[in-house]
Short mmCIF file of C-alpha atoms in Angstrom, two decimals:
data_model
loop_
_atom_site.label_atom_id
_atom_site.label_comp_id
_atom_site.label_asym_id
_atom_site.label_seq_id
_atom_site.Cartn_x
_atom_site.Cartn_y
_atom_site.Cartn_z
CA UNK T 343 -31.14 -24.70 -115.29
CA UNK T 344 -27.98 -22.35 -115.82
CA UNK T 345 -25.68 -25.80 -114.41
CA UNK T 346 -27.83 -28.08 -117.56
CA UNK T 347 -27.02 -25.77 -120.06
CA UNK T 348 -23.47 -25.44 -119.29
CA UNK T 349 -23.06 -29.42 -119.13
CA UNK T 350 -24.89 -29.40 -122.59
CA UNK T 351 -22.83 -26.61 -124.02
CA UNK T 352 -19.56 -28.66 -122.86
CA UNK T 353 -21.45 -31.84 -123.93
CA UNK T 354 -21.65 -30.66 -127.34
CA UNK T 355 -17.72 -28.64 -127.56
CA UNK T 356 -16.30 -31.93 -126.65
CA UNK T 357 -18.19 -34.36 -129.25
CA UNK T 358 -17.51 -31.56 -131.57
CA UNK T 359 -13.83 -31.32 -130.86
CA UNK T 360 -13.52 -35.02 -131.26
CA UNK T 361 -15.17 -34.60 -134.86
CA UNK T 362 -12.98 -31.91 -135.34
CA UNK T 363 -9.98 -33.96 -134.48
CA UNK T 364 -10.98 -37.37 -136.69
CA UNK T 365 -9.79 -37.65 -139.69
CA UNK T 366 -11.48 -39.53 -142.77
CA UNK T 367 -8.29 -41.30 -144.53
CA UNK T 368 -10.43 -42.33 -147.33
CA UNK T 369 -10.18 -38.27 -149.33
CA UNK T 370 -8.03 -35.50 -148.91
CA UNK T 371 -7.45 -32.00 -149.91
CA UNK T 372 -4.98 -30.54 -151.53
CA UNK T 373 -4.34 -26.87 -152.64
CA UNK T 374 -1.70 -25.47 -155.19
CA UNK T 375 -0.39 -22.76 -157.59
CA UNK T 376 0.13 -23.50 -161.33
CA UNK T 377 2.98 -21.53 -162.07
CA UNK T 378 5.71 -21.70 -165.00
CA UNK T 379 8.62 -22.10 -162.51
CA UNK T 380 6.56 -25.52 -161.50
CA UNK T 381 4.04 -24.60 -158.52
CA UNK T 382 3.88 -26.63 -155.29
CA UNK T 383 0.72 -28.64 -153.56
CA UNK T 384 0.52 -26.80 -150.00
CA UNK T 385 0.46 -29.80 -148.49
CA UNK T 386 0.46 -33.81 -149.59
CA UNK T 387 -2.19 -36.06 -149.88
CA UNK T 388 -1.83 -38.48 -147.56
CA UNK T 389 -4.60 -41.03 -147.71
CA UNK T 390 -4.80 -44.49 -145.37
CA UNK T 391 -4.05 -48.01 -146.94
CA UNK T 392 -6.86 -50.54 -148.21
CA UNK T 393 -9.71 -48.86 -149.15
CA UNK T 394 -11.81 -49.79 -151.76
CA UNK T 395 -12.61 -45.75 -152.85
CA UNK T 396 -10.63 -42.29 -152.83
CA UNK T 397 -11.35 -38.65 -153.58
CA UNK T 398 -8.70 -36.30 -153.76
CA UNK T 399 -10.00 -32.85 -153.97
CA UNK T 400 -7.23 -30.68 -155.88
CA UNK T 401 -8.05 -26.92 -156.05
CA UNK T 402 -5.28 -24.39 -157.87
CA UNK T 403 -5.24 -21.05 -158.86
CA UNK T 404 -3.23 -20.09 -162.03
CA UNK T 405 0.13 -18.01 -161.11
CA UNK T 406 0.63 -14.80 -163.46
CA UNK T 407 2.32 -14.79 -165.95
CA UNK T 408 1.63 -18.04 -167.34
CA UNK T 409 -1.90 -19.04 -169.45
CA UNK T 410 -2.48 -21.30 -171.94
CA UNK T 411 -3.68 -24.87 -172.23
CA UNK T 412 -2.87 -27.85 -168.81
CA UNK T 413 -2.97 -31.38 -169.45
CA UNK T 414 -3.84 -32.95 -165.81
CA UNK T 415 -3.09 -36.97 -165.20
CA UNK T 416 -1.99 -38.75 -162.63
CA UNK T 417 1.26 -39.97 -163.11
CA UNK T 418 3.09 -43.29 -161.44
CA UNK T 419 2.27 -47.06 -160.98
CA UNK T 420 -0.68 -48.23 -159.31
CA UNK T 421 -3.47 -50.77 -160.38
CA UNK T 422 -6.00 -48.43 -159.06
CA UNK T 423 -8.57 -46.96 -161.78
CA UNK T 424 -8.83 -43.42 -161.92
CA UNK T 425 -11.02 -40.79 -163.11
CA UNK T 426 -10.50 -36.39 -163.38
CA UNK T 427 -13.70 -34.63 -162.48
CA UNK T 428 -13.19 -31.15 -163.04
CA UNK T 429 -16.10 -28.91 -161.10
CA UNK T 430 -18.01 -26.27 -162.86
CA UNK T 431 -21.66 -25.01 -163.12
CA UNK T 432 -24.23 -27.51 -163.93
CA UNK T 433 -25.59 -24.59 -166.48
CA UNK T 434 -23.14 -21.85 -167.98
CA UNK T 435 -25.03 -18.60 -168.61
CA UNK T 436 -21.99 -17.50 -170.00
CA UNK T 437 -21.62 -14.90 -167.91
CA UNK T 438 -17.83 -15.19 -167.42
CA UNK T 439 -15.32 -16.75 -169.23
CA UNK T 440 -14.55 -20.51 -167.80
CA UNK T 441 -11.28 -22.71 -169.04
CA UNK T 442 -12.81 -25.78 -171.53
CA UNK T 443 -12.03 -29.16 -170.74
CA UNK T 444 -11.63 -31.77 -173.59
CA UNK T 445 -9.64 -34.78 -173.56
CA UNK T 446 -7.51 -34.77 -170.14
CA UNK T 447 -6.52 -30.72 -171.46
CA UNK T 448 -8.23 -27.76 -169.31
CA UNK T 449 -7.78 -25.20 -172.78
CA UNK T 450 -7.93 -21.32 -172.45
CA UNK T 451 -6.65 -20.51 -168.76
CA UNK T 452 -5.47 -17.46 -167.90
CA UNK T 453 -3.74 -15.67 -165.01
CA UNK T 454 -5.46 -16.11 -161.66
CA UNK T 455 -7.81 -18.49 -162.96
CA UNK T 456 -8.87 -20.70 -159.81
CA UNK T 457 -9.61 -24.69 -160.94
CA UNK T 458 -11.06 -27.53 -158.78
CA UNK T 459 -10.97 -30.78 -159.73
CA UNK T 460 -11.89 -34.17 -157.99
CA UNK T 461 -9.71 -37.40 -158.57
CA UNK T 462 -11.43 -40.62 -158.04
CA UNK T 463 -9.69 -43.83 -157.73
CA UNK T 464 -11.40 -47.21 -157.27
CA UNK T 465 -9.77 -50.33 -156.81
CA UNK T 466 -10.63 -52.99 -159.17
CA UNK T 467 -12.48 -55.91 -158.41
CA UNK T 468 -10.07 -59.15 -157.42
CA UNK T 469 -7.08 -56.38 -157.43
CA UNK T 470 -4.20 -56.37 -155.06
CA UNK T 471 -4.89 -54.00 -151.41
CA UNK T 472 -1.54 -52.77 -152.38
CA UNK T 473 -2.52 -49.34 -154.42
CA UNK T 474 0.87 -47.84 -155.49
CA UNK T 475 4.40 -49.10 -156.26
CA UNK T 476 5.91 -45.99 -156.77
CA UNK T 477 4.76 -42.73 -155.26
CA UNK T 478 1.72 -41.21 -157.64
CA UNK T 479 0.97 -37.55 -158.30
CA UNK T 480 -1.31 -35.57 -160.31
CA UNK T 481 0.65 -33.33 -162.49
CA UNK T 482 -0.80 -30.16 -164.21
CA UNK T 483 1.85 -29.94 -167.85
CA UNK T 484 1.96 -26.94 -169.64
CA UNK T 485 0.08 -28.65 -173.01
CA UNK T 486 2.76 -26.81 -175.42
CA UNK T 487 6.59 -27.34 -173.29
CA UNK T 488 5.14 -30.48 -171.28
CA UNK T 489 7.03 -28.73 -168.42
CA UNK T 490 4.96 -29.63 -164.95
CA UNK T 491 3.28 -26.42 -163.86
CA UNK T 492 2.04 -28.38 -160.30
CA UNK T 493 2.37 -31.85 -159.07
CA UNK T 494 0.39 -32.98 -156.31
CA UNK T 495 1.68 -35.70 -154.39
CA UNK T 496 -0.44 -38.39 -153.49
CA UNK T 497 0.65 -41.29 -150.74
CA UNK T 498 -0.50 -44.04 -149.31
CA UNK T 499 -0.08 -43.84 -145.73
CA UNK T 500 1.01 -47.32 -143.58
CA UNK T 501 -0.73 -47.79 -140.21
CA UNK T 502 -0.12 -44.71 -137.75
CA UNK T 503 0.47 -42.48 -140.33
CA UNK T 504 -1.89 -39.57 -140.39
CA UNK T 505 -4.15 -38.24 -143.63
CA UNK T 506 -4.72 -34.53 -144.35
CA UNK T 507 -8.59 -33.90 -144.50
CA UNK T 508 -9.82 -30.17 -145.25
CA UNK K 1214 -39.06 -6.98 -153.85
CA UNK K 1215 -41.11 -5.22 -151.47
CA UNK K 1216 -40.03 -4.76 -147.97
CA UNK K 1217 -43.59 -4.85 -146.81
CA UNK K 1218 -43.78 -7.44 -144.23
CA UNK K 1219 -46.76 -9.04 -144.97
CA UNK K 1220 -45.65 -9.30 -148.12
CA UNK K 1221 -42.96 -11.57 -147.10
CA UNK K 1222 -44.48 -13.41 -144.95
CA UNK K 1223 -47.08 -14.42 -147.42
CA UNK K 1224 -45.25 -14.75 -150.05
CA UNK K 1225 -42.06 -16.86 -148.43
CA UNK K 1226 -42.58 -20.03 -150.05
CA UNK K 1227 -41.53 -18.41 -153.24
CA UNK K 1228 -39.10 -16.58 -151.71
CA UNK K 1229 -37.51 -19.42 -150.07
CA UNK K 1230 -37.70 -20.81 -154.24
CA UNK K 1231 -36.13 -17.74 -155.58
CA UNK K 1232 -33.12 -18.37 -152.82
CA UNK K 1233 -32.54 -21.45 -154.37
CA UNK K 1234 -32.45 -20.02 -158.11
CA UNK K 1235 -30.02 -17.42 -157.35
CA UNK K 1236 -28.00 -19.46 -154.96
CA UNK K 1237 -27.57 -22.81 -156.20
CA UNK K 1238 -26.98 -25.46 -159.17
CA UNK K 1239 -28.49 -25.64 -161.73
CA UNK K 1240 -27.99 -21.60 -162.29
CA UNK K 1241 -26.48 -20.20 -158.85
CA UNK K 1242 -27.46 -16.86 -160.54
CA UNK K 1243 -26.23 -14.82 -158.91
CA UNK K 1244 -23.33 -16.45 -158.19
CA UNK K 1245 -22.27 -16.76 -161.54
CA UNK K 1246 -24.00 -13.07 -162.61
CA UNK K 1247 -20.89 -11.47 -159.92
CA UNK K 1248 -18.42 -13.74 -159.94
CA UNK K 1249 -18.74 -16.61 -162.47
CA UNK K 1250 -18.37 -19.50 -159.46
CA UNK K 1251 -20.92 -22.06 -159.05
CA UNK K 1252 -21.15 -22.94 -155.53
CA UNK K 1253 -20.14 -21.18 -152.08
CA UNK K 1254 -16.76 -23.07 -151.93
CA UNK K 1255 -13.90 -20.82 -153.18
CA UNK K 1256 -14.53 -16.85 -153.40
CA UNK K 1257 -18.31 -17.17 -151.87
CA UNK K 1258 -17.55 -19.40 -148.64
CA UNK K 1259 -18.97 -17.61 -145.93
CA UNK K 1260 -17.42 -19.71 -143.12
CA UNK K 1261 -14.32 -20.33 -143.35
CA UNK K 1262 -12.60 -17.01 -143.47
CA UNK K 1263 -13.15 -16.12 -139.84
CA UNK K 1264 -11.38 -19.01 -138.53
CA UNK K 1265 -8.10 -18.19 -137.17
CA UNK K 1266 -5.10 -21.58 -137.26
CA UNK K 1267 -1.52 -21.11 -135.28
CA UNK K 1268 1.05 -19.55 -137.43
CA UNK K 1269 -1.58 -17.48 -139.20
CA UNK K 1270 -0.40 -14.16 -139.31
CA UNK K 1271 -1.85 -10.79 -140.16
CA UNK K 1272 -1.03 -10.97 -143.85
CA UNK K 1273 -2.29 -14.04 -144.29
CA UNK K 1274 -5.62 -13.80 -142.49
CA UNK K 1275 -6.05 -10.69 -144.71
CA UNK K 1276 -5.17 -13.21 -147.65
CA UNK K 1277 -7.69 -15.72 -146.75
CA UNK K 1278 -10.38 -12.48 -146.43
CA UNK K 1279 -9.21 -11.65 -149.90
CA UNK K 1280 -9.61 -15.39 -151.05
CA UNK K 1281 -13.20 -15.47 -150.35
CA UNK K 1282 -14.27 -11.85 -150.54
CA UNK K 1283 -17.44 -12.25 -151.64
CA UNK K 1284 -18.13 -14.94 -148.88
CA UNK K 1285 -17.35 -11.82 -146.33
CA UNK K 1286 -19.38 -9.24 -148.32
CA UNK K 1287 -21.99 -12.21 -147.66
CA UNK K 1288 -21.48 -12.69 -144.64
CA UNK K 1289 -20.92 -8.48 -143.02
CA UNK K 1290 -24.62 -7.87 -145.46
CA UNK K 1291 -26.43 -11.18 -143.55
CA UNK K 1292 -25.69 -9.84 -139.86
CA UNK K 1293 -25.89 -5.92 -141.24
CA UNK K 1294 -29.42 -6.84 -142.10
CA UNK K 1295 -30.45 -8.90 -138.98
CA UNK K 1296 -29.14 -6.62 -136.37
CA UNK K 1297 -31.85 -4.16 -138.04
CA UNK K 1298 -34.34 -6.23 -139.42
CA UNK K 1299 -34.01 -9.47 -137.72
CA UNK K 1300 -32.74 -13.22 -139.23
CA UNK K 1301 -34.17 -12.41 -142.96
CA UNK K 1302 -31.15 -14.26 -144.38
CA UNK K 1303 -32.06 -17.14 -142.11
CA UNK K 1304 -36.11 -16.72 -142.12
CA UNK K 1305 -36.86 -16.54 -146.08
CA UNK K 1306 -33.41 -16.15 -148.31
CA UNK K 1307 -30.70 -18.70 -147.30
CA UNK K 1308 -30.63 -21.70 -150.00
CA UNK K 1309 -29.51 -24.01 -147.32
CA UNK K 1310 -31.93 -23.80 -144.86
CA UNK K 1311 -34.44 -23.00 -148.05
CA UNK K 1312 -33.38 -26.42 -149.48
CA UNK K 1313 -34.07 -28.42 -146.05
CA UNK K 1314 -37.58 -26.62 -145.07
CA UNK K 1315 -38.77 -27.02 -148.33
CA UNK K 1316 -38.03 -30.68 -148.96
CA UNK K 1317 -38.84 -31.44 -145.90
CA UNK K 1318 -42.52 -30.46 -146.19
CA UNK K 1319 -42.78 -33.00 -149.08
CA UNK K 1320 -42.52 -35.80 -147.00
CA UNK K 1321 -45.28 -37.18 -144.36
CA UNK K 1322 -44.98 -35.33 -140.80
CA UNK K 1323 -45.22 -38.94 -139.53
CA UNK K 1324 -41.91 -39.57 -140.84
CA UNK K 1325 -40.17 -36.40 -139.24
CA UNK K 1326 -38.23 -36.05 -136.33
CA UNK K 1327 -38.69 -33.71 -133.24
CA UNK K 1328 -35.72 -31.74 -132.62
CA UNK K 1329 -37.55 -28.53 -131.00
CA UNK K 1330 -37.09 -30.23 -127.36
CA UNK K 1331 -33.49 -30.27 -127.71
CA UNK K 1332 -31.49 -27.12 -126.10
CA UNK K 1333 -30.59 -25.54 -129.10
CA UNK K 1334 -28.84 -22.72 -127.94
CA UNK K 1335 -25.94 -24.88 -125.77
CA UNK K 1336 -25.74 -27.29 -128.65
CA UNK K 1337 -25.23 -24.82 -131.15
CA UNK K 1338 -22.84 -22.67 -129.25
CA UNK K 1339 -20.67 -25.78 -128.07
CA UNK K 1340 -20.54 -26.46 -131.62
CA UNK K 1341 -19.59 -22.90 -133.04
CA UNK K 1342 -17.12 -22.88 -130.10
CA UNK K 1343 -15.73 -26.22 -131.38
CA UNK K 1344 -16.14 -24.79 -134.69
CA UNK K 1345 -13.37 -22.05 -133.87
CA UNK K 1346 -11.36 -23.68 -131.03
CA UNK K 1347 -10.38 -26.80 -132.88
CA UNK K 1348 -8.29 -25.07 -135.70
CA UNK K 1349 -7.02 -22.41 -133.33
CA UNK K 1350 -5.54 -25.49 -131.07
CA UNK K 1351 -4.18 -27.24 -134.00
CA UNK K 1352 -6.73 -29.87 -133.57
CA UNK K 1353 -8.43 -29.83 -136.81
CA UNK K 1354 -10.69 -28.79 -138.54
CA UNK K 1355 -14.73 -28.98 -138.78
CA UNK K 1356 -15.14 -27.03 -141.64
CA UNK K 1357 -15.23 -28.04 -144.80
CA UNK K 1358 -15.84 -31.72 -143.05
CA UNK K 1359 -18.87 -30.91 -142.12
CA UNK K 1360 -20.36 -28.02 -144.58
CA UNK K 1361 -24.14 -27.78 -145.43
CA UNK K 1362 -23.00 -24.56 -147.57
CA UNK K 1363 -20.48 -27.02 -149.59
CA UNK K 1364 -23.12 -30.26 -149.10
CA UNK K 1365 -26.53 -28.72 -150.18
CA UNK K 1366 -25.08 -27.39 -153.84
CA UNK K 1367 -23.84 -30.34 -154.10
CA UNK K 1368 -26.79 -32.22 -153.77
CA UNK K 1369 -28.61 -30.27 -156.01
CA UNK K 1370 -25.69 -30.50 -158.79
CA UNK K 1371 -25.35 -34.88 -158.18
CA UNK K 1372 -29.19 -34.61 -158.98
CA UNK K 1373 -28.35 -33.06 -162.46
CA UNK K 1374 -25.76 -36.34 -162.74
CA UNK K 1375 -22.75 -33.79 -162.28
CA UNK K 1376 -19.57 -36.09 -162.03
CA UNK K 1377 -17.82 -33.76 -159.58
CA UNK K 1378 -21.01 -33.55 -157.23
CA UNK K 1379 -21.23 -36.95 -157.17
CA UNK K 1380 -17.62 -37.29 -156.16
CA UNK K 1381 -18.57 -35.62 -153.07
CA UNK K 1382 -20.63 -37.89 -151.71
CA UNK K 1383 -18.83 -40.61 -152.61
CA UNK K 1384 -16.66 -40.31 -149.60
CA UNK K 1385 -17.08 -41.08 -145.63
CA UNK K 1386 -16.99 -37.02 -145.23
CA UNK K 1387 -19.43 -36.88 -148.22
CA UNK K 1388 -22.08 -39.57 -147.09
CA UNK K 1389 -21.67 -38.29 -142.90
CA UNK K 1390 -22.83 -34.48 -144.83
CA UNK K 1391 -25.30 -36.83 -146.49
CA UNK K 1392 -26.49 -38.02 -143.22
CA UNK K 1393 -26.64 -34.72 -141.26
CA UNK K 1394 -28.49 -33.64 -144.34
CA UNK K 1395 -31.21 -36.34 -143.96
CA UNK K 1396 -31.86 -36.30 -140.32
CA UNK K 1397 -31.67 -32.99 -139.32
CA UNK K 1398 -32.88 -31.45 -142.85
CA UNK K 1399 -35.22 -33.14 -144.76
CA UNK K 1400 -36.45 -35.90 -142.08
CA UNK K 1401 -36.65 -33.29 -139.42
CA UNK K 1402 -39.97 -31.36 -138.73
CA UNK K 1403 -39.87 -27.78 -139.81
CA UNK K 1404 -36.35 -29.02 -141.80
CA UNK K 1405 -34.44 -26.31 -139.66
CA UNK K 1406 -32.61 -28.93 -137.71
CA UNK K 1407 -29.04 -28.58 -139.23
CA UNK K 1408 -29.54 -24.46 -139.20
CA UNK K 1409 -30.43 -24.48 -135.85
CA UNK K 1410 -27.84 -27.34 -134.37
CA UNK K 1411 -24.80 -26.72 -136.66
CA UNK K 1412 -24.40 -24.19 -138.83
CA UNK K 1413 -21.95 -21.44 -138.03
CA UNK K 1414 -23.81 -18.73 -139.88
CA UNK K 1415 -26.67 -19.45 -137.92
CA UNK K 1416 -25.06 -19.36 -134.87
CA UNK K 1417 -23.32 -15.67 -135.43
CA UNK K 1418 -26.67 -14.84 -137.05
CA UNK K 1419 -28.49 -15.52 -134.26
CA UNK K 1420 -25.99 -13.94 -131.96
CA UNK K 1421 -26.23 -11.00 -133.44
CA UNK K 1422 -30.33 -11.15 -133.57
CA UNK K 1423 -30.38 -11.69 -129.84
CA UNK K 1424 -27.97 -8.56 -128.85
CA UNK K 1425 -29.64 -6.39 -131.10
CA UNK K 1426 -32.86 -6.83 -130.36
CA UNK K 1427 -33.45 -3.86 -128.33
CA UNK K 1428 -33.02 -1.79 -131.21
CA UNK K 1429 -33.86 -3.85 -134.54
CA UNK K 1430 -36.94 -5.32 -135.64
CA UNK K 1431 -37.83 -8.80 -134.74
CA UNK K 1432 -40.77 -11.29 -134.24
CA UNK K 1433 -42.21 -10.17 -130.25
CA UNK K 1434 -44.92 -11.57 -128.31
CA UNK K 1435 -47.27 -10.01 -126.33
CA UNK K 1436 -48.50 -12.24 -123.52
CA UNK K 1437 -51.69 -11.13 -122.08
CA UNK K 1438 -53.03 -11.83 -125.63
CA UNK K 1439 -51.40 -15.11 -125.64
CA UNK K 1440 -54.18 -17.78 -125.34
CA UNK K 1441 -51.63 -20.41 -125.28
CA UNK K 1442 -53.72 -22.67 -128.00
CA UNK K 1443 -50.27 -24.21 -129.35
CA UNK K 1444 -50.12 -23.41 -132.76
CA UNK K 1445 -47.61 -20.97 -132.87
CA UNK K 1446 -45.28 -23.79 -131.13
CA UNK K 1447 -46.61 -26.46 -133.48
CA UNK K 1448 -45.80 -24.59 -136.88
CA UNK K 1449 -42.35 -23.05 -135.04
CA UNK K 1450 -39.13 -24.84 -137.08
CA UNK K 1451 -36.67 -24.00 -134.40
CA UNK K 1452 -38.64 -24.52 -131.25
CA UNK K 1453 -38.24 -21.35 -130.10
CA UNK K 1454 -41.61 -20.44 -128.66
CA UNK K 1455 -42.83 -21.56 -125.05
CA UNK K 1456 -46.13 -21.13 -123.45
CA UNK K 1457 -47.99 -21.59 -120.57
CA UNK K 1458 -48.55 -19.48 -117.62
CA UNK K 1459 -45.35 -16.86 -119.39
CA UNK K 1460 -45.24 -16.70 -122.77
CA UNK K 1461 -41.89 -16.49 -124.02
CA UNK K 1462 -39.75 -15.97 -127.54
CA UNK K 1463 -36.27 -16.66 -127.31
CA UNK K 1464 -34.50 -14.51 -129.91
CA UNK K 1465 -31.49 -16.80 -129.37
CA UNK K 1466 -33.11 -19.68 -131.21
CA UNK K 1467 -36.32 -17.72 -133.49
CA UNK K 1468 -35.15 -17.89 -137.25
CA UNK K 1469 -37.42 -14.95 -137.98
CA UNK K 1470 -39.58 -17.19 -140.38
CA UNK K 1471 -42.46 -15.38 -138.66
CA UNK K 1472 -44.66 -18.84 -139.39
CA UNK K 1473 -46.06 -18.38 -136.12
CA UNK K 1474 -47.90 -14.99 -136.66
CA UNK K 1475 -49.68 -16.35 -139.92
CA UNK K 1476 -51.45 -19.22 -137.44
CA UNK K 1477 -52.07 -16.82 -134.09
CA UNK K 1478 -55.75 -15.61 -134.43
CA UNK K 1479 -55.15 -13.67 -131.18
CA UNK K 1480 -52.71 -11.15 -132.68
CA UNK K 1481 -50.13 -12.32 -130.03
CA UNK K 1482 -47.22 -12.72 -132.12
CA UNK K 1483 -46.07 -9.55 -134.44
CA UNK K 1484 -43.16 -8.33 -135.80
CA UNK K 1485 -41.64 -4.87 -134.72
CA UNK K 1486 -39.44 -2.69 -132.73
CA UNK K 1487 -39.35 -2.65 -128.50
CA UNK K 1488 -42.02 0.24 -128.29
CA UNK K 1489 -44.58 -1.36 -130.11
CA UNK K 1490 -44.78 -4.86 -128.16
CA UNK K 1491 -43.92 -5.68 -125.19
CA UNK K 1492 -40.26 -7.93 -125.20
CA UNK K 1493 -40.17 -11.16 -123.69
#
């Protein structure tokens, strides 16, 4: 009885290392600052080539001192489509205060503000497997200086290159 | 609410409804009452805090505790309370589990699968011990891959058409959640299957109710009053009851639902401390 179990237990820690260790290549995670010295992504997005779909999930937290308004787009060549989802509750009680979101701009944020937002991008029908010519990013602009407060690299890996997935 | 047990047990299915109210979209009450967030990702994620990743030093586990301090208030009240009282997170509060058992008694029991003959216990621990090995070895990472405190919200906040929570699923990570959700939630009998195979919180929780059982309350049964009709295993989510000639309850694996004492007519199954049943 006591040998079964332990061959289960192992059973189970080694499929579940494995799905620990594989990575999906078709969304990625990234995390960042927005900051007015321009804040940094903790680490790239690096999602595989050819795929029809993408999510890039981008969370931030604002850096004090900065507030004010963010424009968010992605920025660079690519014939994929794209669209900005920020998240936020399906019902405000209006409880706390939450950053609007109008027209690509994420108005009212203030210091240590935390944001997530999901980027989808969809290839369009007949289009090209090739998704970017130059490298694209999603770039957070003060709405007022148009000075980047965080860009978010995103790349297309080639074959053997690795994706982050969080 | 009352902490009269009978009170909870009869009155669980609304409890299990009220979890979902204060927990999750459309008004994550009380998320949003103490916090203003919207879903356990962020400052309310219970799970991911505890992992530990090379080059993570002292300052910045304490940063990721800070991160998601409400997730570890969450998490230090859920096993406070069970080492006392036994798995009442698990057994009538948590949304996730709530969400699962609930939709899964809307569909036909013919449609359900069995997963109280699986070994739960060596499962679940290979998988917690996966859970914490993997990012400790630099071999990735299962969490938030594989998430029913991320997937669940979710769920519920694609089914108000939220763009976002759509976006989730629509993703290989998203539809495998999806998946899990399906066949070990909703299309499993009891809908406890993802609790009790692989969730992390339900693994520490029921740690925790299985070394403190000598001195907290929990679900017993006394076996010369056992007249091992079945029921109690029928109705059990989790699979943790077995009969025959020696009756037996294995804390390791009992949510604390206490289903099983609202179908025993013999009085064999009842909640309490050591001296007042006998502990099997």
């Amino acid at each position: 009885m006591r040998l079964r179990t332990l061959v289960i237990f192992l059973l189970a820690l080694g499929v579940s290392l494995a799905a620990a260790w594989y990575r999906f290549d078709d969304s990625a995670h990234a995390m960042g600052m927005l900051s007015a010295r321009g804040g940094q992504s903790r680490h790239p997005v690096t999602l595989g080539p050819g795929k029809e779909r993408y999510a890039v999930i981008v969370t931030a937290s604002v850096l004090p001192p900065w507030h004010g308004d963010a424009k968010v787009a992605l920025e660079g060549e690519t014939s994929l489509q794209w669209e900005l989802h920020p998240a936020g509750p399906i019902l405000d009680l209006g409880l706390h205060r939450h950053p609007t979101w109008q027209d690509g701009v994420l108005r009212g944020l203030q210091p240590r503000d935390r944001l997530a937002f999901w980027l989808q991008l969809r290839r369009p029908p007949g289009a090209c497997p090739t998704h970017a010519v130059l490298p694209l990013k999603l770039t957070f602009r003060d709405a007022a200086t148009d000075r980047a407060l965080l860009e978010v690299p995103i790349v297309f890996a080639t074959a053997g290159e690795e994706s982050h997935v969080h | 609410m009352s902490t009269s047990p009978s009170f909870l047990v009869r009155h669980r299915t609304a409890i299990l409804v009220a979890g979902l109210l204060l927990f999750l979209p459309p008004l994550a009450l009380v998320l949003q009452a103490a916090s203003g967030d919207h879903d356990f990702c962020g400052r309310w994620c219970p799970r991911m805090f505890f992992v530990w990743r090379p080059g993570l030093g002292g300052g910045e586990f304490f940063g990721g505790l800070m991160r998601s301090l409400f997730g570890v208030g969450l998490l230090v009240g859920i096993l406070a309370v069970t080492w006392r009282l036994g798995r009442w997170w698990c057994g009538f509060l948590c949304p996730i589990g709530g969400a699962t058992e609930l939709g899964s008694r809307l569909l036909p029991r013919r449609w359900q699968l069995d997963f109280s003959r699986l070994p739960a216990a060596p499962l679940r621990y290979g998988y917690l011990a996966a859970y914490l090995l993997a990012p400790a070895l630099g071999l990735g990472s299962l969490c938030c891959n594989y998430c029913n405190f991320a997937t669940v919200p979710r769920l519920f906040g694609a089914a108000f058409l939220d763009p976002a929570d759509i976006a989730y699923f629509l993703r290989s990570a998203g539809l495998i959640n999806l998946a899990l959700l399906l066949s070990l939630g909703l299309f499993a009998r009891g809908g406890r299957g993802w609790c009790n195979l692989l969730c992390p919180i339900g693994a520490l929780d029921a740690l925790v109710s299985r070394c403190g059982q000598r001195w907290g309350q929990r679900v017993r049964i006394l076996a010369e009053r056992c007249n091992d009709c079945g029921r109690c295993r029928e109705i059990c989510p989790t699979g943790a009851l077995q009969l025959g000639e020696e009756p037996d309850l294995d804390q390791l694996t009992c949510l604390g639902c206490r289903s099983c004492e609202t179908v025993c007519t013999e009085g064999a199954l009842h909640y309490g401390r050591t001296a007042q049943g006998v502990i099997r």
